[in-house]
Amino acid sequence: MAPQLQRHNGFDIFIHWFNAACWLFLAATGLGLIDNPALNPLGNGYPRVLRALFGSGGNLLLAHEIVGGLWIAAFLLYLVFNLRGALFFLREVFSVSPARDMTWMLKKQIQMTMGEKMLLRLGLDPHLPPQGFYNMGQKAFAQAAIVGSLVIALSGMVMVLSQLTLDSDRTILVAWAIMLHYLAAGVVFAGLLVHVYMAAIAREERPAFISMFTGTVPEDYARHHHLLWYEQVCGGAAPTPPPGALPLDPSRGAAPAPRKGG
Amino acid sequence: MSAQYAMIIDSSRCIDCRACVAACKVANKVPEGFWRNWVKQSLPVPVAGKPGRGHFQPGACMHCEKPSCVTACPTGATYKDASDGIVKIDPKLCIGCGNCIPACPYGARYRDPVRRIADKCNYCPERRAQGLAPACVDTCPTKARVFGDVNDPESEAGRLLRANTNRLVRVVNTKTDTQPHMYYLAATAPLDWPAEAVIRPPMAALIKAVTPGVSALVGLAAVGVAVMAGREFLAGKSKDHEPRDRS
């Protein structure tokens, strides 16, 4: 087996797949909760089928609310048990180096849709600028997912609270929450299509997909796709692997990461 | 033809006793400060030499053919039941967002302060299940309100509607005519009270901008993915992506 680098810890892997399962269920049931000929993004039959599947519209709403609550609770627990990991993730995701990352984003899109030859034809250097722990595409989706999830969670809570405590003269908040809930979910879903393709279908990113199960990526993949991170972990004087990450082979240069609480 | 339950009202019979309002409140446990039905008054205008005449107009949810409350509801919790033409509220699906309340030109809806969901006249389903007329109809001492399936030619409401085809009055706001199934016989007053149906800004934005915008964005992403997949799996992958030594 090729030398591996630790990329995700158990909490990351769990929350990623738990989130994926929740999103799938919440997107499917949420779309079924919209039923108005002026809206229905998938046609008028979809909400009918979903409601029949759950027995009634009320059951569908209840299931959506329960899973939505579990989803929020899981993220709160993730923050409690893996705060350092979460902060590392947030810092990486929101640190954008405009010149390098925008160039990467532009070139990557040309490369993925029209090929590297197009980059050459346009007189561009086919090399992409080196990327850190996340590349700009991953960062862009993560940013949308984080901001979108906050909007989705908060607006969802407003809708649940509407039935529990909200006064009649404040219902405009609920109406705005419904609009924002759909908007945020729609934007995240658009990004999700690209995320699923890049991670699970495109061959190039296969090691990253596998790392969402094993937690590790091959060293040469890290060097090729995340050079700045690779240099930080393997080449630099002060290696800083992600928290909780322990290089499988410490002899390769990376110091063992400090363990939380120990 | 499916049923269309409706009310035919001879408002000239109304004596403004409001027994219908009280009976409705009792039958439906309507919370204090709210009403599912009403009697509107046209005040007498004294003209020199003649005594002025007032007019009383009983009303309630009109179970419209084109209900703007249904248009304003994002979830279908408010819906027009195709089997009986009654505009209903699913209390388990309604979250009380309040969109439907200003959407009704007739002020027929309120948000129940206890259950925190929309509520309005539903023609007393519990009473009808026992073979009784809605409470307001049953209690009216002058029989100003007639209730029934107007699509059934044998029903009293159906016969009344057919017999008076040319003298039916619908009380509407012409800017947002919802085609009510509440018919007034011959003449009624007042006529100027229905408001314009209001679709609140968040719902209007959801209909006009957010839904088409999200569909376009998701469509764009899907096209992007399809192009990438086509390049990778159909056009045959060149050696574009062999790891390359950067030195």
Coordinates of C-alpha atoms in Angstrom, one line a residue:
Chain A
M1 CA 0.0 0.0 0.0
A2 CA 1.3 3.4 -1.0
P3 CA 2.3 5.7 1.9
Q4 CA -0.8 7.4 3.3
L5 CA -1.5 10.7 5.1
Q6 CA -4.2 11.1 7.7
R7 CA -6.9 13.5 6.4
H8 CA -10.1 12.9 8.4
N9 CA -10.7 11.7 11.9
G10 CA -13.6 9.5 13.0
F11 CA -15.8 12.4 13.9
D12 CA -15.4 14.0 10.5
I13 CA -16.2 10.8 8.7
F14 CA -19.3 10.2 10.9
I15 CA -20.6 13.7 10.6
H16 CA -20.0 13.7 6.8
W17 CA -22.1 10.5 6.2
F18 CA -24.7 11.3 8.8
N19 CA -25.1 14.7 7.2
A20 CA -25.3 13.1 3.8
A21 CA -28.1 10.7 4.9
C22 CA -30.0 13.6 6.6
W23 CA -29.7 15.8 3.6
L24 CA -31.0 13.1 1.3
F25 CA -34.0 12.4 3.5
L26 CA -34.6 16.1 4.3
A27 CA -34.4 17.2 0.6
A28 CA -36.8 14.4 -0.5
T29 CA -39.3 15.1 2.3
G30 CA -38.9 18.9 2.1
L31 CA -39.7 18.9 -1.6
G32 CA -42.8 16.9 -0.8
L33 CA -43.9 19.5 1.7
I34 CA -44.1 22.1 -1.0
D35 CA -47.5 21.7 -2.7
N36 CA -48.7 24.7 -4.7
P37 CA -49.0 24.7 -8.5
A38 CA -47.1 28.1 -8.5
L39 CA -44.1 26.5 -6.8
N40 CA -43.9 22.6 -7.2
P41 CA -40.4 22.4 -8.7
L42 CA -40.9 18.7 -9.6
G43 CA -44.5 18.9 -10.7
N44 CA -47.7 18.4 -8.9
G45 CA -47.4 14.6 -8.7
Y46 CA -44.3 14.6 -6.4
P47 CA -45.9 16.0 -3.2
R48 CA -48.9 13.6 -3.8
V49 CA -46.6 10.6 -4.0
L50 CA -44.6 11.6 -0.9
R51 CA -47.7 12.2 1.2
A52 CA -49.2 8.9 0.2
L53 CA -45.9 7.2 1.1
F54 CA -46.0 8.8 4.6
G55 CA -49.7 8.3 5.1
S56 CA -50.5 12.0 5.2
G57 CA -49.0 15.5 4.8
G58 CA -49.0 15.8 8.6
N59 CA -46.8 12.7 9.0
L60 CA -44.5 13.9 6.3
L61 CA -44.1 17.2 8.1
L62 CA -43.5 15.5 11.4
A63 CA -40.8 13.2 9.9
H64 CA -39.1 16.2 8.3
E65 CA -39.1 18.0 11.6
I66 CA -37.8 15.1 13.6
V67 CA -35.0 14.3 11.2
G68 CA -34.2 18.0 10.9
G69 CA -33.9 18.2 14.7
L70 CA -31.6 15.1 14.8
W71 CA -29.5 16.7 12.1
I72 CA -29.1 19.9 14.2
A73 CA -28.4 17.9 17.4
A74 CA -25.7 15.8 15.6
F75 CA -23.9 19.0 14.6
L76 CA -24.1 20.4 18.1
L77 CA -22.6 17.1 19.4
Y78 CA -19.9 17.2 16.7
L79 CA -19.0 20.7 17.9
V80 CA -18.8 19.6 21.5
F81 CA -16.7 16.4 20.8
N82 CA -14.6 17.7 18.0
L83 CA -14.3 21.4 18.5
R84 CA -10.7 21.5 17.4
G85 CA -11.5 19.6 14.2
A86 CA -14.4 21.9 13.5
L87 CA -12.3 25.0 14.0
F88 CA -9.6 23.6 11.8
F89 CA -12.2 22.9 9.1
L90 CA -13.7 26.4 9.4
R91 CA -10.3 28.1 9.2
E92 CA -9.3 26.1 6.2
V93 CA -12.6 26.6 4.4
F94 CA -12.8 30.3 4.9
S95 CA -9.1 31.2 4.3
V96 CA -9.1 32.1 0.6
S97 CA -6.0 33.5 -1.2
P98 CA -7.8 35.5 -3.9
A99 CA -5.1 35.4 -6.6
R100 CA -4.2 31.8 -6.3
D101 CA -7.6 30.4 -5.5
M102 CA -9.5 32.4 -8.2
T103 CA -7.0 31.3 -10.8
W104 CA -7.4 27.7 -9.7
M105 CA -11.2 28.0 -9.8
L106 CA -11.2 29.4 -13.3
K107 CA -8.7 27.0 -14.8
K108 CA -10.2 24.0 -13.1
Q109 CA -13.6 24.8 -14.6
I110 CA -12.1 25.1 -18.1
Q111 CA -10.1 21.9 -17.6
M112 CA -13.1 19.9 -16.3
T113 CA -15.5 21.0 -18.9
M114 CA -13.4 21.6 -22.0
G115 CA -10.2 19.9 -21.3
E116 CA -6.6 20.9 -20.7
K117 CA -6.1 21.5 -24.4
M118 CA -8.4 24.4 -24.1
L119 CA -6.2 25.9 -21.4
L120 CA -3.2 25.6 -23.7
R121 CA -5.2 27.1 -26.6
L122 CA -6.1 30.0 -24.5
G123 CA -2.4 30.6 -23.8
L124 CA -2.7 29.6 -20.2
D125 CA -0.3 27.6 -18.1
P126 CA -2.0 24.2 -17.8
H127 CA -0.6 23.9 -14.3
L128 CA -3.1 24.7 -11.6
P129 CA -1.9 26.9 -8.7
P130 CA -1.0 24.7 -5.7
Q131 CA -3.8 24.2 -3.2
G132 CA -3.9 23.7 0.6
F133 CA -5.9 21.2 2.7
Y134 CA -8.9 22.0 0.5
N135 CA -8.9 23.2 -3.1
M136 CA -11.0 26.3 -4.0
G137 CA -13.8 24.2 -5.4
Q138 CA -14.0 22.2 -2.1
K139 CA -13.8 25.5 -0.2
A140 CA -16.6 27.1 -2.3
F141 CA -18.9 24.2 -1.7
A142 CA -18.0 24.0 2.0
Q143 CA -18.7 27.7 2.4
A144 CA -22.1 27.4 0.7
A145 CA -22.9 24.3 2.8
I146 CA -21.9 26.0 6.1
V147 CA -23.8 29.3 5.4
G148 CA -26.6 27.4 3.8
S149 CA -26.9 25.0 6.7
L150 CA -27.0 27.8 9.2
V151 CA -29.8 29.5 7.2
I152 CA -31.6 26.2 6.8
A153 CA -31.3 25.3 10.5
L154 CA -32.3 28.7 11.8
S155 CA -35.3 29.1 9.4
G156 CA -36.4 25.6 10.2
M157 CA -36.4 26.4 13.9
V158 CA -38.5 29.5 13.2
M159 CA -41.0 27.3 11.4
V160 CA -41.2 24.8 14.2
L161 CA -41.4 27.6 16.8
S162 CA -44.3 29.1 14.8
Q163 CA -46.5 26.2 16.0
L164 CA -45.2 26.3 19.6
T165 CA -44.8 29.9 20.7
L166 CA -45.0 32.5 18.0
D167 CA -47.7 35.2 18.2
S168 CA -50.0 35.8 15.3
D169 CA -48.5 39.3 14.7
R170 CA -45.0 37.9 14.1
T171 CA -46.0 35.4 11.4
I172 CA -44.2 37.4 8.7
L173 CA -41.0 35.9 10.2
V174 CA -42.3 32.4 9.4
A175 CA -43.2 33.5 5.8
W176 CA -39.6 34.8 5.3
A177 CA -38.2 31.7 7.0
I178 CA -40.0 29.5 4.4
M179 CA -38.6 31.5 1.6
L180 CA -35.0 31.4 2.9
H181 CA -35.3 27.7 3.8
Y182 CA -36.0 26.9 0.2
L183 CA -33.5 29.3 -1.2
A184 CA -30.6 28.0 1.0
A185 CA -31.5 24.4 0.4
G186 CA -31.7 25.0 -3.4
V187 CA -28.3 26.7 -3.5
V188 CA -26.7 23.9 -1.4
F189 CA -28.4 21.3 -3.6
A190 CA -26.9 22.8 -6.7
G191 CA -23.5 22.7 -5.2
L192 CA -24.1 19.1 -4.0
L193 CA -24.6 17.9 -7.5
V194 CA -21.1 19.1 -8.4
H195 CA -19.7 17.8 -5.1
V196 CA -21.2 14.3 -5.6
Y197 CA -19.9 14.2 -9.2
M198 CA -16.4 15.4 -8.3
A199 CA -16.1 13.2 -5.2
A200 CA -17.9 10.0 -6.1
I201 CA -18.0 9.8 -9.8
A202 CA -15.0 11.6 -11.3
R203 CA -12.0 9.2 -11.3
E204 CA -9.5 11.9 -10.6
E205 CA -10.8 12.5 -7.1
R206 CA -11.4 8.8 -6.2
P207 CA -8.7 8.8 -3.4
A208 CA -10.5 11.7 -1.7
F209 CA -13.8 9.7 -1.9
I210 CA -12.1 6.7 -0.4
S211 CA -10.6 8.9 2.3
M212 CA -14.1 9.7 3.5
F213 CA -14.3 6.0 4.6
T214 CA -10.7 5.3 5.6
G215 CA -9.6 8.8 6.7
T216 CA -6.4 8.6 4.7
V217 CA -5.1 9.7 1.3
P218 CA -2.1 8.4 -0.6
E219 CA 1.0 10.7 -0.3
D220 CA 1.3 11.2 -4.0
Y221 CA -2.3 12.2 -4.3
A222 CA -1.8 14.8 -1.5
R223 CA 1.3 16.1 -3.3
H224 CA -0.5 16.4 -6.6
H225 CA -3.8 17.8 -5.4
H226 CA -3.0 19.6 -2.1
L227 CA 0.7 20.5 -2.5
L228 CA 0.6 23.3 0.2
W229 CA -0.9 20.9 2.7
Y230 CA 1.5 18.2 1.7
E231 CA 4.5 20.5 2.2
Q232 CA 3.1 21.6 5.5
V233 CA 2.8 18.0 6.7
C234 CA 5.7 16.3 5.1
G235 CA 8.2 18.9 4.0
G236 CA 8.0 22.0 6.2
A237 CA 9.9 22.6 9.3
A238 CA 6.7 22.9 11.4
P239 CA 4.3 20.3 10.3
T240 CA 0.7 20.9 11.3
P241 CA -1.5 17.9 10.3
P242 CA -5.2 18.3 11.0
P243 CA -6.2 17.8 14.6
G244 CA -6.8 14.3 15.6
A245 CA -4.9 13.2 12.5
L246 CA -2.0 10.9 13.1
P247 CA 0.2 10.1 10.2
L248 CA 0.2 6.4 9.7
D249 CA 3.9 6.3 9.2
P250 CA 5.5 8.9 11.5
S251 CA 8.9 8.1 10.0
R252 CA 7.9 10.0 6.9
G253 CA 8.6 13.3 8.6
A254 CA 5.3 14.4 10.1
A255 CA 5.3 14.7 13.8
P256 CA 2.4 13.0 15.6
A257 CA -0.4 15.4 16.1
P258 CA -1.1 16.3 19.6
R259 CA -4.2 14.5 20.8
K260 CA -7.0 16.3 22.4
G261 CA -6.8 16.2 26.2
G262 CA -3.6 14.3 26.2
Chain B
M1 CA -70.1 16.2 -11.5
S2 CA -68.5 16.4 -8.1
A3 CA -70.2 18.3 -5.3
Q4 CA -69.8 22.0 -4.6
Y5 CA -71.2 22.8 -1.2
A6 CA -72.3 26.4 -1.1
M7 CA -74.5 28.9 0.7
I8 CA -77.3 30.8 -0.8
I9 CA -78.2 33.8 1.3
D10 CA -81.3 35.9 1.2
S11 CA -79.9 38.8 3.1
S12 CA -83.2 40.7 3.1
R13 CA -84.5 38.1 5.6
C14 CA -81.6 38.8 8.0
I15 CA -82.7 40.6 11.2
D16 CA -79.2 40.9 12.6
C17 CA -79.9 38.8 15.6
R18 CA -76.5 37.2 15.2
A19 CA -77.7 33.8 16.4
C20 CA -75.6 32.4 13.6
V21 CA -72.5 34.0 15.0
A22 CA -73.1 32.7 18.5
A23 CA -74.1 29.2 17.2
C24 CA -70.9 29.0 15.2
K25 CA -68.7 30.1 18.1
V26 CA -70.2 27.4 20.3
A27 CA -70.2 24.6 17.7
N28 CA -66.6 25.2 16.6
K29 CA -65.2 26.5 19.9
V30 CA -63.9 29.6 18.2
P31 CA -61.5 31.4 20.6
E32 CA -62.4 34.7 22.2
G33 CA -62.0 37.7 19.9
F34 CA -62.4 35.6 16.7
W35 CA -65.3 34.7 14.5
R36 CA -65.8 32.3 11.6
N37 CA -68.8 34.2 10.4
W38 CA -70.4 37.6 10.6
V39 CA -73.3 39.8 9.9
K40 CA -72.3 43.0 8.1
Q41 CA -74.5 46.1 8.3
S42 CA -75.4 48.7 5.7
L43 CA -76.4 51.7 7.8
P44 CA -79.5 53.6 6.8
V45 CA -78.9 56.9 5.0
P46 CA -81.7 59.2 5.9
V47 CA -83.0 61.1 2.8
A48 CA -85.3 64.1 3.2
G49 CA -88.9 62.9 3.4
K50 CA -88.2 59.2 3.5
P51 CA -87.0 57.0 6.3
G52 CA -83.6 55.4 5.4
R53 CA -83.4 51.6 5.1
G54 CA -80.6 49.5 6.5
H55 CA -79.6 46.1 5.3
F56 CA -78.0 43.2 7.1
Q57 CA -75.7 40.8 5.3
P58 CA -74.7 37.4 6.8
G59 CA -71.4 36.0 5.6
A60 CA -68.5 33.6 6.2
C61 CA -65.8 31.9 4.1
M62 CA -67.1 31.8 0.6
H63 CA -65.3 28.5 -0.4
C64 CA -64.3 30.3 -3.7
E65 CA -63.8 28.7 -7.0
K66 CA -60.4 30.4 -7.3
P67 CA -59.4 30.7 -3.6
S68 CA -56.5 33.2 -3.2
C69 CA -55.8 31.6 0.3
V70 CA -54.9 28.4 -1.5
T71 CA -52.6 30.3 -3.9
A72 CA -50.9 31.8 -0.8
C73 CA -50.3 28.5 1.0
P74 CA -46.9 27.0 0.2
T75 CA -47.7 23.5 1.5
G76 CA -51.2 22.8 0.4
A77 CA -52.3 22.8 4.0
T78 CA -55.1 25.0 2.8
Y79 CA -56.7 23.3 -0.2
K80 CA -59.9 23.1 -2.1
D81 CA -61.3 19.6 -1.7
A82 CA -62.1 18.4 -5.2
S83 CA -64.8 16.0 -3.8
D84 CA -67.0 18.6 -2.2
G85 CA -65.7 22.0 -3.2
I86 CA -65.1 23.0 0.4
V87 CA -61.9 25.0 1.1
K88 CA -60.3 23.1 4.0
I89 CA -57.3 23.4 6.3
D90 CA -55.2 20.4 7.2
P91 CA -54.4 21.2 10.9
K92 CA -51.5 18.7 11.0
L93 CA -49.8 20.3 7.9
C94 CA -50.4 24.0 8.6
I95 CA -47.5 25.6 10.6
G96 CA -49.3 28.9 11.0
C97 CA -47.1 31.0 8.6
G98 CA -50.0 33.4 8.2
N99 CA -49.7 33.7 4.4
C100 CA -53.4 32.9 3.8
I101 CA -54.8 35.5 6.2
P102 CA -54.2 38.7 4.1
A103 CA -54.8 36.6 1.0
C104 CA -58.5 36.3 1.8
P105 CA -60.3 39.4 0.5
Y106 CA -63.2 38.7 2.9
G107 CA -61.3 38.5 6.2
A108 CA -62.7 35.0 6.6
R109 CA -59.5 33.6 8.1
Y110 CA -57.7 34.1 11.4
R111 CA -54.8 32.4 13.1
D112 CA -56.0 30.5 16.1
P113 CA -54.2 31.9 19.1
V114 CA -54.2 28.6 20.9
R115 CA -53.4 26.1 18.1
R116 CA -51.3 28.7 16.3
I117 CA -52.6 27.6 12.9
A118 CA -55.0 29.1 10.4
D119 CA -58.7 28.6 10.9
K120 CA -62.0 29.5 9.3
C121 CA -65.5 28.2 8.4
N122 CA -65.4 24.5 7.2
Y123 CA -69.2 24.1 7.0
C124 CA -69.3 22.1 10.3
P125 CA -68.1 18.7 9.2
E126 CA -68.9 17.1 12.6
R127 CA -72.5 18.3 12.4
R128 CA -72.9 17.2 8.7
A129 CA -71.5 13.8 9.6
Q130 CA -74.5 13.4 11.9
G131 CA -76.9 14.6 9.2
L132 CA -77.2 18.2 10.6
A133 CA -76.9 21.4 8.7
P134 CA -74.0 23.8 9.7
A135 CA -74.7 25.5 13.0
C136 CA -75.3 28.9 11.5
V137 CA -77.9 27.5 9.0
D138 CA -79.7 25.4 11.6
T139 CA -80.0 28.3 14.1
C140 CA -81.2 31.0 11.7
P141 CA -84.7 32.0 12.8
T142 CA -85.6 33.6 9.5
K143 CA -83.8 31.0 7.3
A144 CA -81.7 33.6 5.6
R145 CA -78.9 31.0 5.0
V146 CA -79.5 28.0 2.8
F147 CA -76.8 25.4 2.6
G148 CA -76.2 22.5 0.2
D149 CA -74.6 21.1 -2.9
V150 CA -75.4 23.5 -5.7
N151 CA -74.3 20.9 -8.2
D152 CA -77.1 18.7 -7.0
P153 CA -80.3 19.9 -8.8
E154 CA -82.4 18.1 -6.2
S155 CA -81.0 20.0 -3.2
E156 CA -82.7 23.1 -1.9
A157 CA -79.6 25.1 -2.6
G158 CA -79.3 23.7 -6.1
R159 CA -83.0 24.5 -6.8
L160 CA -82.7 28.0 -5.3
L161 CA -79.6 28.7 -7.4
R162 CA -81.2 27.6 -10.6
A163 CA -84.4 29.4 -10.0
N164 CA -82.5 32.7 -9.4
T165 CA -79.7 32.4 -12.0
N166 CA -80.3 36.0 -13.2
R167 CA -80.6 37.6 -9.8
L168 CA -77.6 36.2 -8.0
V169 CA -75.1 38.7 -6.5
R170 CA -71.5 37.8 -5.6
V171 CA -69.8 40.1 -3.2
V172 CA -66.2 40.5 -4.5
N173 CA -63.4 42.9 -4.9
T174 CA -63.2 43.2 -8.7
K175 CA -59.3 43.5 -8.6
T176 CA -59.1 40.0 -7.2
D177 CA -62.3 38.2 -8.0
T178 CA -62.0 34.8 -6.4
Q179 CA -65.4 33.6 -7.7
P180 CA -67.0 32.9 -4.4
H181 CA -69.5 30.1 -3.9
M182 CA -71.5 32.3 -1.6
Y183 CA -74.5 33.6 -3.4
Y184 CA -76.7 36.5 -2.4
L185 CA -80.2 36.6 -3.7
A186 CA -81.5 39.6 -5.7
A187 CA -79.7 42.3 -3.8
T188 CA -77.5 42.8 -0.8
A189 CA -75.6 45.5 1.0
P190 CA -72.9 46.5 1.8
L191 CA -70.9 45.6 -1.3
D192 CA -67.8 47.6 -1.0
W193 CA -66.1 45.9 1.8
P194 CA -64.0 43.0 0.3
A195 CA -60.3 44.0 0.2
E196 CA -57.8 43.2 -2.5
A197 CA -56.2 39.8 -1.9
V198 CA -52.6 40.2 -0.7
I199 CA -49.9 37.7 -1.4
R200 CA -47.3 38.7 1.2
P201 CA -43.8 39.7 -0.1
P202 CA -42.0 36.5 1.1
M203 CA -44.5 34.2 -0.7
A204 CA -44.5 36.5 -3.8
A205 CA -40.7 36.3 -3.9
L206 CA -40.8 32.5 -3.5
I207 CA -43.2 32.2 -6.4
K208 CA -41.7 34.8 -8.8
A209 CA -37.9 34.8 -8.0
V210 CA -36.7 32.1 -5.7
T211 CA -38.4 29.0 -7.2
P212 CA -37.4 29.8 -10.8
G213 CA -34.0 31.0 -9.6
V214 CA -33.3 27.8 -7.7
S215 CA -34.5 25.6 -10.6
A216 CA -32.2 27.5 -13.0
L217 CA -29.2 27.2 -10.6
V218 CA -29.8 23.4 -10.1
G219 CA -30.3 23.0 -13.8
L220 CA -27.0 24.9 -14.5
A221 CA -25.2 22.6 -12.0
A222 CA -26.7 19.5 -13.6
V223 CA -25.6 20.7 -17.1
G224 CA -22.1 21.3 -15.7
V225 CA -22.0 17.8 -14.3
A226 CA -23.3 16.4 -17.5
V227 CA -20.6 18.2 -19.5
M228 CA -17.9 17.0 -17.1
A229 CA -19.2 13.4 -17.2
G230 CA -19.5 13.5 -21.0
R231 CA -15.9 14.6 -21.2
E232 CA -14.7 12.0 -18.8
F233 CA -16.7 9.0 -19.9
L234 CA -17.8 9.5 -23.4
A235 CA -15.2 11.7 -25.1
G236 CA -12.5 9.4 -23.8
K237 CA -10.0 10.6 -21.3
S238 CA -6.7 11.8 -22.6
K239 CA -3.6 11.9 -20.6
D240 CA -4.7 15.3 -19.3
H241 CA -4.6 14.2 -15.8
E242 CA -1.6 12.1 -15.3
P243 CA 0.1 13.4 -12.2
R244 CA 2.7 15.8 -13.4
D245 CA 6.0 16.6 -11.8
R246 CA 5.9 20.3 -11.1
S247 CA 9.6 20.8 -10.8

